[in-house]
mmCIF file of C-alpha atoms and ligand atoms in Angstrom:
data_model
loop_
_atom_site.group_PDB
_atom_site.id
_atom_site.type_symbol
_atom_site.label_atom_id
_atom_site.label_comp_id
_atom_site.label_asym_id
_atom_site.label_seq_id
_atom_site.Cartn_x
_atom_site.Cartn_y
_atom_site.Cartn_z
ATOM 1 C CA UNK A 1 0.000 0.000 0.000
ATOM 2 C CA UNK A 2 1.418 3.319 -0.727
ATOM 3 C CA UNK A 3 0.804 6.937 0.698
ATOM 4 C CA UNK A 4 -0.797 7.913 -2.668
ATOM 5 C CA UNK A 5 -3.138 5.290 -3.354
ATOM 6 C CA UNK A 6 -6.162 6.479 -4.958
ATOM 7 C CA UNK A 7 -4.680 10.069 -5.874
ATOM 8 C CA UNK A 8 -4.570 11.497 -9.331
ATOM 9 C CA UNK A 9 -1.758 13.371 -10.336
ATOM 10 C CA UNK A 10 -0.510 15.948 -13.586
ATOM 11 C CA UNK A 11 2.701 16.192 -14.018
ATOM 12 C CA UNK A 12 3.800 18.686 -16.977
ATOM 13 C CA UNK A 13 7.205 18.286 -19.063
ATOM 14 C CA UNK A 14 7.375 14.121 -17.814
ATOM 15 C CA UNK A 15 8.314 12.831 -20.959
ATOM 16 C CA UNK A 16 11.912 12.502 -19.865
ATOM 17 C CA UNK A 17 14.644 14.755 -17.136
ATOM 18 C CA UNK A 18 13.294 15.846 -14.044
ATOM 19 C CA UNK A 19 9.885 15.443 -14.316
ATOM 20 C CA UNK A 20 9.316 11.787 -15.601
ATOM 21 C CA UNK A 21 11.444 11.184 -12.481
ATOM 22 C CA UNK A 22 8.592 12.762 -10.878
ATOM 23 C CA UNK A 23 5.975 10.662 -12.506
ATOM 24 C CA UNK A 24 7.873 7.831 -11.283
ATOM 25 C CA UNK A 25 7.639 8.401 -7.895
ATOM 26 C CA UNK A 26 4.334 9.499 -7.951
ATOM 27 C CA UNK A 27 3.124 6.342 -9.070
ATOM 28 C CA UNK A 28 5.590 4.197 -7.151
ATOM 29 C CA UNK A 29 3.542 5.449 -3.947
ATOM 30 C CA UNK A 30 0.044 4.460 -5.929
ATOM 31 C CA UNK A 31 -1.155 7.598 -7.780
ATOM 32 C CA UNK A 32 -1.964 7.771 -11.454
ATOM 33 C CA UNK A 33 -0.486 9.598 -13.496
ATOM 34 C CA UNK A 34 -1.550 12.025 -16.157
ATOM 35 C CA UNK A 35 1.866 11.828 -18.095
ATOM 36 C CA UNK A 36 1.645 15.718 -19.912
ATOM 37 C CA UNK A 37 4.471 16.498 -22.474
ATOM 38 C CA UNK A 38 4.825 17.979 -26.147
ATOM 39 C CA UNK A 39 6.709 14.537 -27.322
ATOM 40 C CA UNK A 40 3.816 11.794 -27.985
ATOM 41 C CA UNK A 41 6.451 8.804 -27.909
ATOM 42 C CA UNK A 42 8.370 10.278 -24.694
ATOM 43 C CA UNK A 43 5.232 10.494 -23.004
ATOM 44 C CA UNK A 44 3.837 7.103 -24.253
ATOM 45 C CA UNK A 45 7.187 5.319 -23.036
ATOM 46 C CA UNK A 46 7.039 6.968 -19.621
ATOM 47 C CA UNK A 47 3.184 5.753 -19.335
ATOM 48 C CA UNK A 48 4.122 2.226 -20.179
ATOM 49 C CA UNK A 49 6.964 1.776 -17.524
ATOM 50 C CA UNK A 50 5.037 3.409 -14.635
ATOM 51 C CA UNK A 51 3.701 1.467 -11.327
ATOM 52 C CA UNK A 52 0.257 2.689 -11.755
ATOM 53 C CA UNK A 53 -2.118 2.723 -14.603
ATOM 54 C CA UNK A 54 -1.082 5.994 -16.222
ATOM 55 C CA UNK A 55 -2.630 7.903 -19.082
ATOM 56 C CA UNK A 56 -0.220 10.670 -21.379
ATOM 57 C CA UNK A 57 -1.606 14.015 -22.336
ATOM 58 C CA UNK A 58 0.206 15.449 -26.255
ATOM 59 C CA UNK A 59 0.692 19.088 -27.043
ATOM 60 C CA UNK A 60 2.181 22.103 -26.885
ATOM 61 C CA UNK A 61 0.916 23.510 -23.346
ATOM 62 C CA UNK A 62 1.377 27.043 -24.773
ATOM 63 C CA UNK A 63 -1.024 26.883 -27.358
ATOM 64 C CA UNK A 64 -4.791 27.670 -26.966
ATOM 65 C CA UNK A 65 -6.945 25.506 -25.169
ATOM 66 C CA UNK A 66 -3.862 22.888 -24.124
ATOM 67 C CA UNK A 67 -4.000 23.558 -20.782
ATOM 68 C CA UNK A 68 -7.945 22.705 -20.388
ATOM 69 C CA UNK A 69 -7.755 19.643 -22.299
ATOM 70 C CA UNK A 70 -4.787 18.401 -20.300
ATOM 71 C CA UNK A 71 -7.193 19.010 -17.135
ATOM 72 C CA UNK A 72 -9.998 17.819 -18.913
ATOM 73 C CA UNK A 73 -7.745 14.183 -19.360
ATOM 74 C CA UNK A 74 -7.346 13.935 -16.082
ATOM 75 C CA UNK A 75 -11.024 14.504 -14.827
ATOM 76 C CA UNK A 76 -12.380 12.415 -17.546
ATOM 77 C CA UNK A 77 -10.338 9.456 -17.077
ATOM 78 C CA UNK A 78 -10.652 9.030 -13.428
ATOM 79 C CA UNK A 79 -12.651 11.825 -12.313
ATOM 80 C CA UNK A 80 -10.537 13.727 -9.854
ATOM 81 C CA UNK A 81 -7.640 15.566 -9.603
ATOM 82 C CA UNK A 82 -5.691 15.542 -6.523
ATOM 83 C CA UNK A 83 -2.010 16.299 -7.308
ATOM 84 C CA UNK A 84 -0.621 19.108 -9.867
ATOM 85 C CA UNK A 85 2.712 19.640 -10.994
ATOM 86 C CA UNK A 86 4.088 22.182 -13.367
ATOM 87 C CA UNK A 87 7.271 21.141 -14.611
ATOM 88 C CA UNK A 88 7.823 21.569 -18.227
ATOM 89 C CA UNK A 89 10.124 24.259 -19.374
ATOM 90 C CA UNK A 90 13.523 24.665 -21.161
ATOM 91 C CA UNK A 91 15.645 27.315 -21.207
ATOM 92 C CA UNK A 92 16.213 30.125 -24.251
ATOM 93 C CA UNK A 93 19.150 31.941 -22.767
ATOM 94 C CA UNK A 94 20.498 35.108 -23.653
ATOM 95 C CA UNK A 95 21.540 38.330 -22.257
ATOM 96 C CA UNK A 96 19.397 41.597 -21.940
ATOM 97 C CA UNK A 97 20.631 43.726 -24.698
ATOM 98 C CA UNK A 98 20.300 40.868 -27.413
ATOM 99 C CA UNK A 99 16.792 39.478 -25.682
ATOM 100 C CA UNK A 100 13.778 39.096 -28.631
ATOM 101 C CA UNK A 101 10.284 40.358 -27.533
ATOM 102 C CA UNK A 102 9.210 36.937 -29.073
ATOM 103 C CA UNK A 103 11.837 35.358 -26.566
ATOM 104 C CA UNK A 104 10.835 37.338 -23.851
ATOM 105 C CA UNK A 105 7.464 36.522 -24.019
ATOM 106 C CA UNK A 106 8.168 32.389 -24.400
ATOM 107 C CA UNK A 107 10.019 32.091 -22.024
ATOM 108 C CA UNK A 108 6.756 34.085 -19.697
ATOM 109 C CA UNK A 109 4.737 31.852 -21.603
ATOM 110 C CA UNK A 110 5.966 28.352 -20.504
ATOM 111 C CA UNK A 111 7.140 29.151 -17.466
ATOM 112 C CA UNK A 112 4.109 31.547 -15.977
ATOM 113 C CA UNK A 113 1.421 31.627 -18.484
ATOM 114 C CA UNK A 114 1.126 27.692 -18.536
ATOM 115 C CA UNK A 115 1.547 27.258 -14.752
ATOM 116 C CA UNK A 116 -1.464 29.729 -14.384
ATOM 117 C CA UNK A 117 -3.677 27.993 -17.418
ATOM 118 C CA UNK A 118 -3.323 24.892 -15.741
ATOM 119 C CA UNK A 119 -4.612 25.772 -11.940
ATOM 120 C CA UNK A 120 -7.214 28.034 -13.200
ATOM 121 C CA UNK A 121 -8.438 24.808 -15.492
ATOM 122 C CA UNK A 122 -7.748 23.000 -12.175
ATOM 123 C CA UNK A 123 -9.507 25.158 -9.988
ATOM 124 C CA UNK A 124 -12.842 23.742 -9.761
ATOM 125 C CA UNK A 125 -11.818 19.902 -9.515
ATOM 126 C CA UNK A 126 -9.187 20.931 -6.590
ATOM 127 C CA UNK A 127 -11.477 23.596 -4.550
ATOM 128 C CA UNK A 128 -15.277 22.138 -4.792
ATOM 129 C CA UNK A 129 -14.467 18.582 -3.055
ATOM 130 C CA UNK A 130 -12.417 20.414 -0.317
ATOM 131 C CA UNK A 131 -16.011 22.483 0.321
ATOM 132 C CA UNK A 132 -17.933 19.362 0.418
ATOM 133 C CA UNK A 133 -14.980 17.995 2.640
ATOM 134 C CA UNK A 134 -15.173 20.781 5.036
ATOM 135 C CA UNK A 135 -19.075 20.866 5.561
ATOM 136 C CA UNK A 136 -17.823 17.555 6.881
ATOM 137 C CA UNK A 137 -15.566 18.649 9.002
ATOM 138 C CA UNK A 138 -12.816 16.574 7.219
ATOM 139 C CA UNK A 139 -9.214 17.669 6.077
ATOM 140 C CA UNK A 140 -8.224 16.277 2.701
ATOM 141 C CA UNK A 141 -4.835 17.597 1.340
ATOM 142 C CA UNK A 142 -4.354 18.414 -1.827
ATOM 143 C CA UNK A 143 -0.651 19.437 -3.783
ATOM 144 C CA UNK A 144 0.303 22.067 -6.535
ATOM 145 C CA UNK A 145 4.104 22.141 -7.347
ATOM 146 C CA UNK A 146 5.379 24.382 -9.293
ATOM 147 C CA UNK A 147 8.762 24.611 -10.242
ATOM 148 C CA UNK A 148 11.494 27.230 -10.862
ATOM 149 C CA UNK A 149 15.086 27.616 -10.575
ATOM 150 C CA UNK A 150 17.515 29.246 -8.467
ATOM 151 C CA UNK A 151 18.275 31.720 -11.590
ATOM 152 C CA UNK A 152 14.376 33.101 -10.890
ATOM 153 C CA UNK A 153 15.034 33.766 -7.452
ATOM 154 C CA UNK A 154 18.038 35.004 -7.017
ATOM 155 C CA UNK A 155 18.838 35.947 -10.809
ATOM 156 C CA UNK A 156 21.161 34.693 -13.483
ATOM 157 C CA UNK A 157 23.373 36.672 -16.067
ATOM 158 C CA UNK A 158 22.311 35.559 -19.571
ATOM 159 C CA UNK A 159 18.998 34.177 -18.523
ATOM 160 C CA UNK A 160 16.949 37.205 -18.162
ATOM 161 C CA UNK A 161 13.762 36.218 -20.080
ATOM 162 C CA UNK A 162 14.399 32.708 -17.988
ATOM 163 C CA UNK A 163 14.897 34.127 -14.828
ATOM 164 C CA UNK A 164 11.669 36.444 -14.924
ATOM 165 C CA UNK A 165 9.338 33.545 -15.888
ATOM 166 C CA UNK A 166 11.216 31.477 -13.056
ATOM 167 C CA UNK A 167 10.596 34.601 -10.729
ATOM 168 C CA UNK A 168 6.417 35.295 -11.799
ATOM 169 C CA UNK A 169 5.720 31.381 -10.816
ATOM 170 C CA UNK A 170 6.895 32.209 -7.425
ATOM 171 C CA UNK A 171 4.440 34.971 -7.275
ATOM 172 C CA UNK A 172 2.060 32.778 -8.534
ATOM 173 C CA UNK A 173 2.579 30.184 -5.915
ATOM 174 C CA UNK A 174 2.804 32.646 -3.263
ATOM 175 C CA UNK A 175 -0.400 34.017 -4.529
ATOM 176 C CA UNK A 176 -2.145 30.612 -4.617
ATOM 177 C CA UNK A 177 -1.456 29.382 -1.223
ATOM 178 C CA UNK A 178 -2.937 32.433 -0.039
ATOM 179 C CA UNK A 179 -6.169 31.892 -2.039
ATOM 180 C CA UNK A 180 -6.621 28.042 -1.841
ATOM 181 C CA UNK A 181 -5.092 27.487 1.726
ATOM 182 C CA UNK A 182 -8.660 27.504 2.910
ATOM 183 C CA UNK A 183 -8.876 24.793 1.133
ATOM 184 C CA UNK A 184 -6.319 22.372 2.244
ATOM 185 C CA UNK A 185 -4.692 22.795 -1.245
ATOM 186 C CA UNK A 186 -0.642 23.318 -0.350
ATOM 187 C CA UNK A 187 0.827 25.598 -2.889
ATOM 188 C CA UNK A 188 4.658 25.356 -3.262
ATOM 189 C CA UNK A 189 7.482 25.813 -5.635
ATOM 190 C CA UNK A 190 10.448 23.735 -5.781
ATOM 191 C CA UNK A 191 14.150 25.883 -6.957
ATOM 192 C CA UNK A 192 16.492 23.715 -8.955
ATOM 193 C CA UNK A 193 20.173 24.445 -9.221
ATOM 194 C CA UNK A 194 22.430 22.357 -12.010
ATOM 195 C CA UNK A 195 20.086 19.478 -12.316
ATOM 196 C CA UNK A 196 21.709 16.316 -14.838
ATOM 197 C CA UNK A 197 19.380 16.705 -17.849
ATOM 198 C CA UNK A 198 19.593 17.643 -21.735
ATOM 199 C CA UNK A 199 18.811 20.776 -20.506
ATOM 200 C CA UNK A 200 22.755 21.175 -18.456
ATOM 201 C CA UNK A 201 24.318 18.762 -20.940
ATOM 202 C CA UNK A 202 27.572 20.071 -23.562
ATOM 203 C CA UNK A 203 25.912 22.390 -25.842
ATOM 204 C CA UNK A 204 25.702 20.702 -29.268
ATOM 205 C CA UNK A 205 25.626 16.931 -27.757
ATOM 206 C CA UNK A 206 22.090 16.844 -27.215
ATOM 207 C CA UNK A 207 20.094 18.196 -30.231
ATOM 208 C CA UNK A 208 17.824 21.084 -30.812
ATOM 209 C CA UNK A 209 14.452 22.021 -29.659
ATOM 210 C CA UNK A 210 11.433 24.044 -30.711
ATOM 211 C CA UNK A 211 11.328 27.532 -28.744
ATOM 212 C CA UNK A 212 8.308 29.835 -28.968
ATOM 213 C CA UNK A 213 6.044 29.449 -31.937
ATOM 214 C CA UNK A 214 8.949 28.963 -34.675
ATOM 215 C CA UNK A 215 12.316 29.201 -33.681
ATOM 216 C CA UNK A 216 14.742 26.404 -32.700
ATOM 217 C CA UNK A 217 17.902 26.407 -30.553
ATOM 218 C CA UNK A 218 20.517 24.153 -29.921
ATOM 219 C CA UNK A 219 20.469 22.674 -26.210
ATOM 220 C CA UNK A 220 22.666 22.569 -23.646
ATOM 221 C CA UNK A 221 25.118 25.073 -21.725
ATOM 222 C CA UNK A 222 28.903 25.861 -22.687
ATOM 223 C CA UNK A 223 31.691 23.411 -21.504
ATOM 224 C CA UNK A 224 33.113 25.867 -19.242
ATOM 225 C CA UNK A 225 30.303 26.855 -17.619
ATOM 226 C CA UNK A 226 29.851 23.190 -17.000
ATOM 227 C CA UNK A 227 33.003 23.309 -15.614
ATOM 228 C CA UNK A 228 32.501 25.077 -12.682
ATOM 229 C CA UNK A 229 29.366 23.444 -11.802
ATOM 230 C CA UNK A 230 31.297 21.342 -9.623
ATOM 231 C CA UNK A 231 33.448 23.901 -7.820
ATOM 232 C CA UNK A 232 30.547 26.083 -6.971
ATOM 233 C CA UNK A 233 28.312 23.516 -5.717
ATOM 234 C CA UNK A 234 29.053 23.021 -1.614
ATOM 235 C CA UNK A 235 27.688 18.766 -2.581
ATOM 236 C CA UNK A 236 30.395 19.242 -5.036
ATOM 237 C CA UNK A 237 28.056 18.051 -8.430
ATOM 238 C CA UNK A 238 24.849 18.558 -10.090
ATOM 239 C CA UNK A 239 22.138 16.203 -9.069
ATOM 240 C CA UNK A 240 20.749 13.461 -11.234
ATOM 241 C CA UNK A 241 17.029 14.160 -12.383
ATOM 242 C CA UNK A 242 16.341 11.543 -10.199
ATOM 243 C CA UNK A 243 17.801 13.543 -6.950
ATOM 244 C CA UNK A 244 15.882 16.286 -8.186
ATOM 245 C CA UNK A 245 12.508 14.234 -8.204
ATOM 246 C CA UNK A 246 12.802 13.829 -4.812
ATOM 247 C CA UNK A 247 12.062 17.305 -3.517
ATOM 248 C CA UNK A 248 9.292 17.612 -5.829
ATOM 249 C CA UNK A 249 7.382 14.259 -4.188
ATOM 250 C CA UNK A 250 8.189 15.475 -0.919
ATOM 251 C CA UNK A 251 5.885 18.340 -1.801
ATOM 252 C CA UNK A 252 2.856 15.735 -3.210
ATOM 253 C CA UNK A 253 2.970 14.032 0.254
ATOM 254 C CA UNK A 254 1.591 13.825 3.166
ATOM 255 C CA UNK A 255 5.077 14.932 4.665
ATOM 256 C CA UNK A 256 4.160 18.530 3.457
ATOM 257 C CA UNK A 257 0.489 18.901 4.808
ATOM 258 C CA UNK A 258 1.492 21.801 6.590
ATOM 259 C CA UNK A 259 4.633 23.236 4.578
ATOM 260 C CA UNK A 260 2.345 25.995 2.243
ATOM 261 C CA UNK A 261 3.489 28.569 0.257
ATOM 262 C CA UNK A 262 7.252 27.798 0.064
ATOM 263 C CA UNK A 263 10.627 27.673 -2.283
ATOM 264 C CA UNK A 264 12.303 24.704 -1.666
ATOM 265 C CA UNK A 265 15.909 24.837 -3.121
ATOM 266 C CA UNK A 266 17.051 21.950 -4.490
ATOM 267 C CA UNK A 267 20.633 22.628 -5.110
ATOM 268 C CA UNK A 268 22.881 20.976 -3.593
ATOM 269 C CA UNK A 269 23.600 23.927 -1.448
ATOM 270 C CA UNK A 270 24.453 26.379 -4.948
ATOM 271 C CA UNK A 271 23.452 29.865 -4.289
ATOM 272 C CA UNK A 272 23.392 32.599 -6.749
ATOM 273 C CA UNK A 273 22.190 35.568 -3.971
ATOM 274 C CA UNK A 274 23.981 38.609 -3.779
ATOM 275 C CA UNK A 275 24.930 39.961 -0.516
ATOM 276 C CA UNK A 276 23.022 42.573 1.285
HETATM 277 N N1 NAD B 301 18.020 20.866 -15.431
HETATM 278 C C1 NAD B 301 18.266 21.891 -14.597
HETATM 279 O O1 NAD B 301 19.417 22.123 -14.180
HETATM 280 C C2 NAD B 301 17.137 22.792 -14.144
HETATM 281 C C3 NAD B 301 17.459 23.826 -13.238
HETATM 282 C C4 NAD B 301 16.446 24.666 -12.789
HETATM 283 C C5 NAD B 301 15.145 24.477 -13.227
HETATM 284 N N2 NAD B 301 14.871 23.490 -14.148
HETATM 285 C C6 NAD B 301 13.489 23.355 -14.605
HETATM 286 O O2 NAD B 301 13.048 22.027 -14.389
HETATM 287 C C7 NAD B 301 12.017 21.720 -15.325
HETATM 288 C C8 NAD B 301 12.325 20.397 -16.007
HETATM 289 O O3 NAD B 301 13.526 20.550 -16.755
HETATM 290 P P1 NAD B 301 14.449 19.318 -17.201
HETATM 291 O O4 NAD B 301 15.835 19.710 -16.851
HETATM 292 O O5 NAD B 301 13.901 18.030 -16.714
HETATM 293 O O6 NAD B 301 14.318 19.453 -18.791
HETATM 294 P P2 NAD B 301 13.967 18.360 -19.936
HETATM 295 O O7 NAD B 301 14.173 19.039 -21.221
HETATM 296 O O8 NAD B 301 14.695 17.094 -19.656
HETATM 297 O O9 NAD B 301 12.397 18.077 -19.680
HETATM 298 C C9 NAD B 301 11.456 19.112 -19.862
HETATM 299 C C10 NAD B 301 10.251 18.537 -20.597
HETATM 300 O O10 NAD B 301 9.294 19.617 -20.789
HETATM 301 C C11 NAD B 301 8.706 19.437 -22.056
HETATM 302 N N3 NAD B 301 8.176 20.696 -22.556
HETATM 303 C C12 NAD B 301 8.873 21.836 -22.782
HETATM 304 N N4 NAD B 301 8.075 22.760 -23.319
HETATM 305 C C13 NAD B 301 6.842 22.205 -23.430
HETATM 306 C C14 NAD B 301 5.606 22.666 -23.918
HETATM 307 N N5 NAD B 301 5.463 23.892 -24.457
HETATM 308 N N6 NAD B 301 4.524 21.833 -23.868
HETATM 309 C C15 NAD B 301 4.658 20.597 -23.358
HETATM 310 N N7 NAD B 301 5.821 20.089 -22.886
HETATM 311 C C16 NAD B 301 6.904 20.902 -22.931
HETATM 312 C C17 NAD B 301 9.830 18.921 -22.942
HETATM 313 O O11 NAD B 301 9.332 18.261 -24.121
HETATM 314 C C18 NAD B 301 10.587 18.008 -21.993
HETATM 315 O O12 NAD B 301 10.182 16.654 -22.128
HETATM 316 C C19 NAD B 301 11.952 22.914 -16.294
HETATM 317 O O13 NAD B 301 10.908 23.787 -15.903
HETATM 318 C C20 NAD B 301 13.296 23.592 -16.089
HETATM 319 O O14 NAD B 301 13.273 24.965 -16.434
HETATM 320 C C21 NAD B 301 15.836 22.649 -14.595
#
């Protein structure tokens, strides 16, 4: 028997890195899994090696009407939601001076715009059982993670269009927990540091992607940047996605019933604040 038996879970971005990791553990403990990501035969693969029955959700979440039907998956296949968590990003880096308004506003829109979509579409299947619940007089928890990076909180030359979709989320989680704390529903955000995906991989080893509507760019982050992951990390190394995972399912369990509202680094200790 696991802790999550019975719950129904979204993750976003779990067709592979940190947030299939996420799906994994999710259904290890007995939840299903709504498996959301833009790559139909990542997503299908991650379904098909889960714990639980899972289901996978295909499409862009930035385009119109995504974000409800990925909701609307959940609901209709088992008729709850219990567990959200907005994970899927990727980085289009660049300093300010050279920034695109068209990369400014996708990096908003993943990282902000989607989050948002997805709880307001998740609004009435997370709030209207805890009413019923609390005419009861019963306490059932309910989990939204979202999840940013150290470069939104504390800021990141190079990733300014990154860093201020990383930073709104945490608004919007702050926000959140105020509004649904009535409701049981914990609101928190987990901050990665150097996490082992494509995303930190050698720039040019891992392939493109698709970034806003049409543009592509080529993956990864320069080898010398990578080399001094290690030296400024106090744990001395990035953290596998799987590592990563962990602080995420923390935050879908009942370990965090009364942690609300929070930014949970995950870093290994890395901190990018500047004194004063
Ligand atoms: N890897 C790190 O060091 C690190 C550090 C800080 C924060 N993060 C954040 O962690 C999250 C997961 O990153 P990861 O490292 O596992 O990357 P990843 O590339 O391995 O996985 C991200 C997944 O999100 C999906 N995705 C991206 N845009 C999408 C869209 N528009 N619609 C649907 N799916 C989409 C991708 O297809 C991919 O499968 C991201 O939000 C990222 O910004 C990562």
């Amino acid at each position: 028997m696991g802790e999550l038996d019975g719950k129904v879970a979204i993750v976003t971005g779990a067709g592979r890195g940190i947030g299939e990791q996420v799906a994994r553990k999710l259904a290890d403990a007995g939840a299903h899994v709504v498996v959301s990501d833009r790559d139909g035969d990542e997503a299908r693969a991650v379904v098909s090696a889960l714990a639980t029955e899972g289901v996978e959700h295909v499409g862009d979440l930035t385009a119109n009407g995504t974000c409800d039907e990925l909701v609307a998956k959940a609901v209709d296949t088992w008729g709850k939601l219990d567990i959200v968590v907005n994970n899927a990003g990727y980085a289009w880096d660049g300093p300010l001076h050279k920034v695109s308004d068209e990369q400014y506003q996708a990096m908003l829109d993943i990282h902000t715009v989607v989050p948002f979509r997805v709880l307001r579409a998740a609004a009435p299947h997370l709030r209207d059982p805890a009413k019923a619940e609390r005419a009861e007089g019963r306490e059932v928890f309910r989990k939204v993670v979202n999840v940013t990076s150290l470069a939104g909180v504390m800021g990141n030359a190079g990733q300014i269009a990154y860093a201020s979709g990383k930073g709104a989320v945490v608004g919007l989680t702050r926000a959140t927990a105020k509004e649904w704390g009535g409701f049981k529903i914990n609101v928190n955000c987990v901050a990665f540091g150097v996490i082992d995906t494509r995303l930190t991989a050698a720039v040019g080893t891992v392939g493109e992607i698709q970034a806003g509507a049409d543009a592509t760019i080529t993956l990864g982050v320069p080898e010398v940047v990578r080399q001094n992951f290690g030296l400024a990390i106090p744990l001395g190394r990035a953290a596998t996605a799987e590592e990563a995972a962990r602080g995420v399912y923390v935050l879908c369990s009942p370990a965090s019933d009364y942690i609300h509202g929070q930014v949970l680094n995950v870093s290994g200790g890395l901190s990018l604040g500047m004194a004063g």
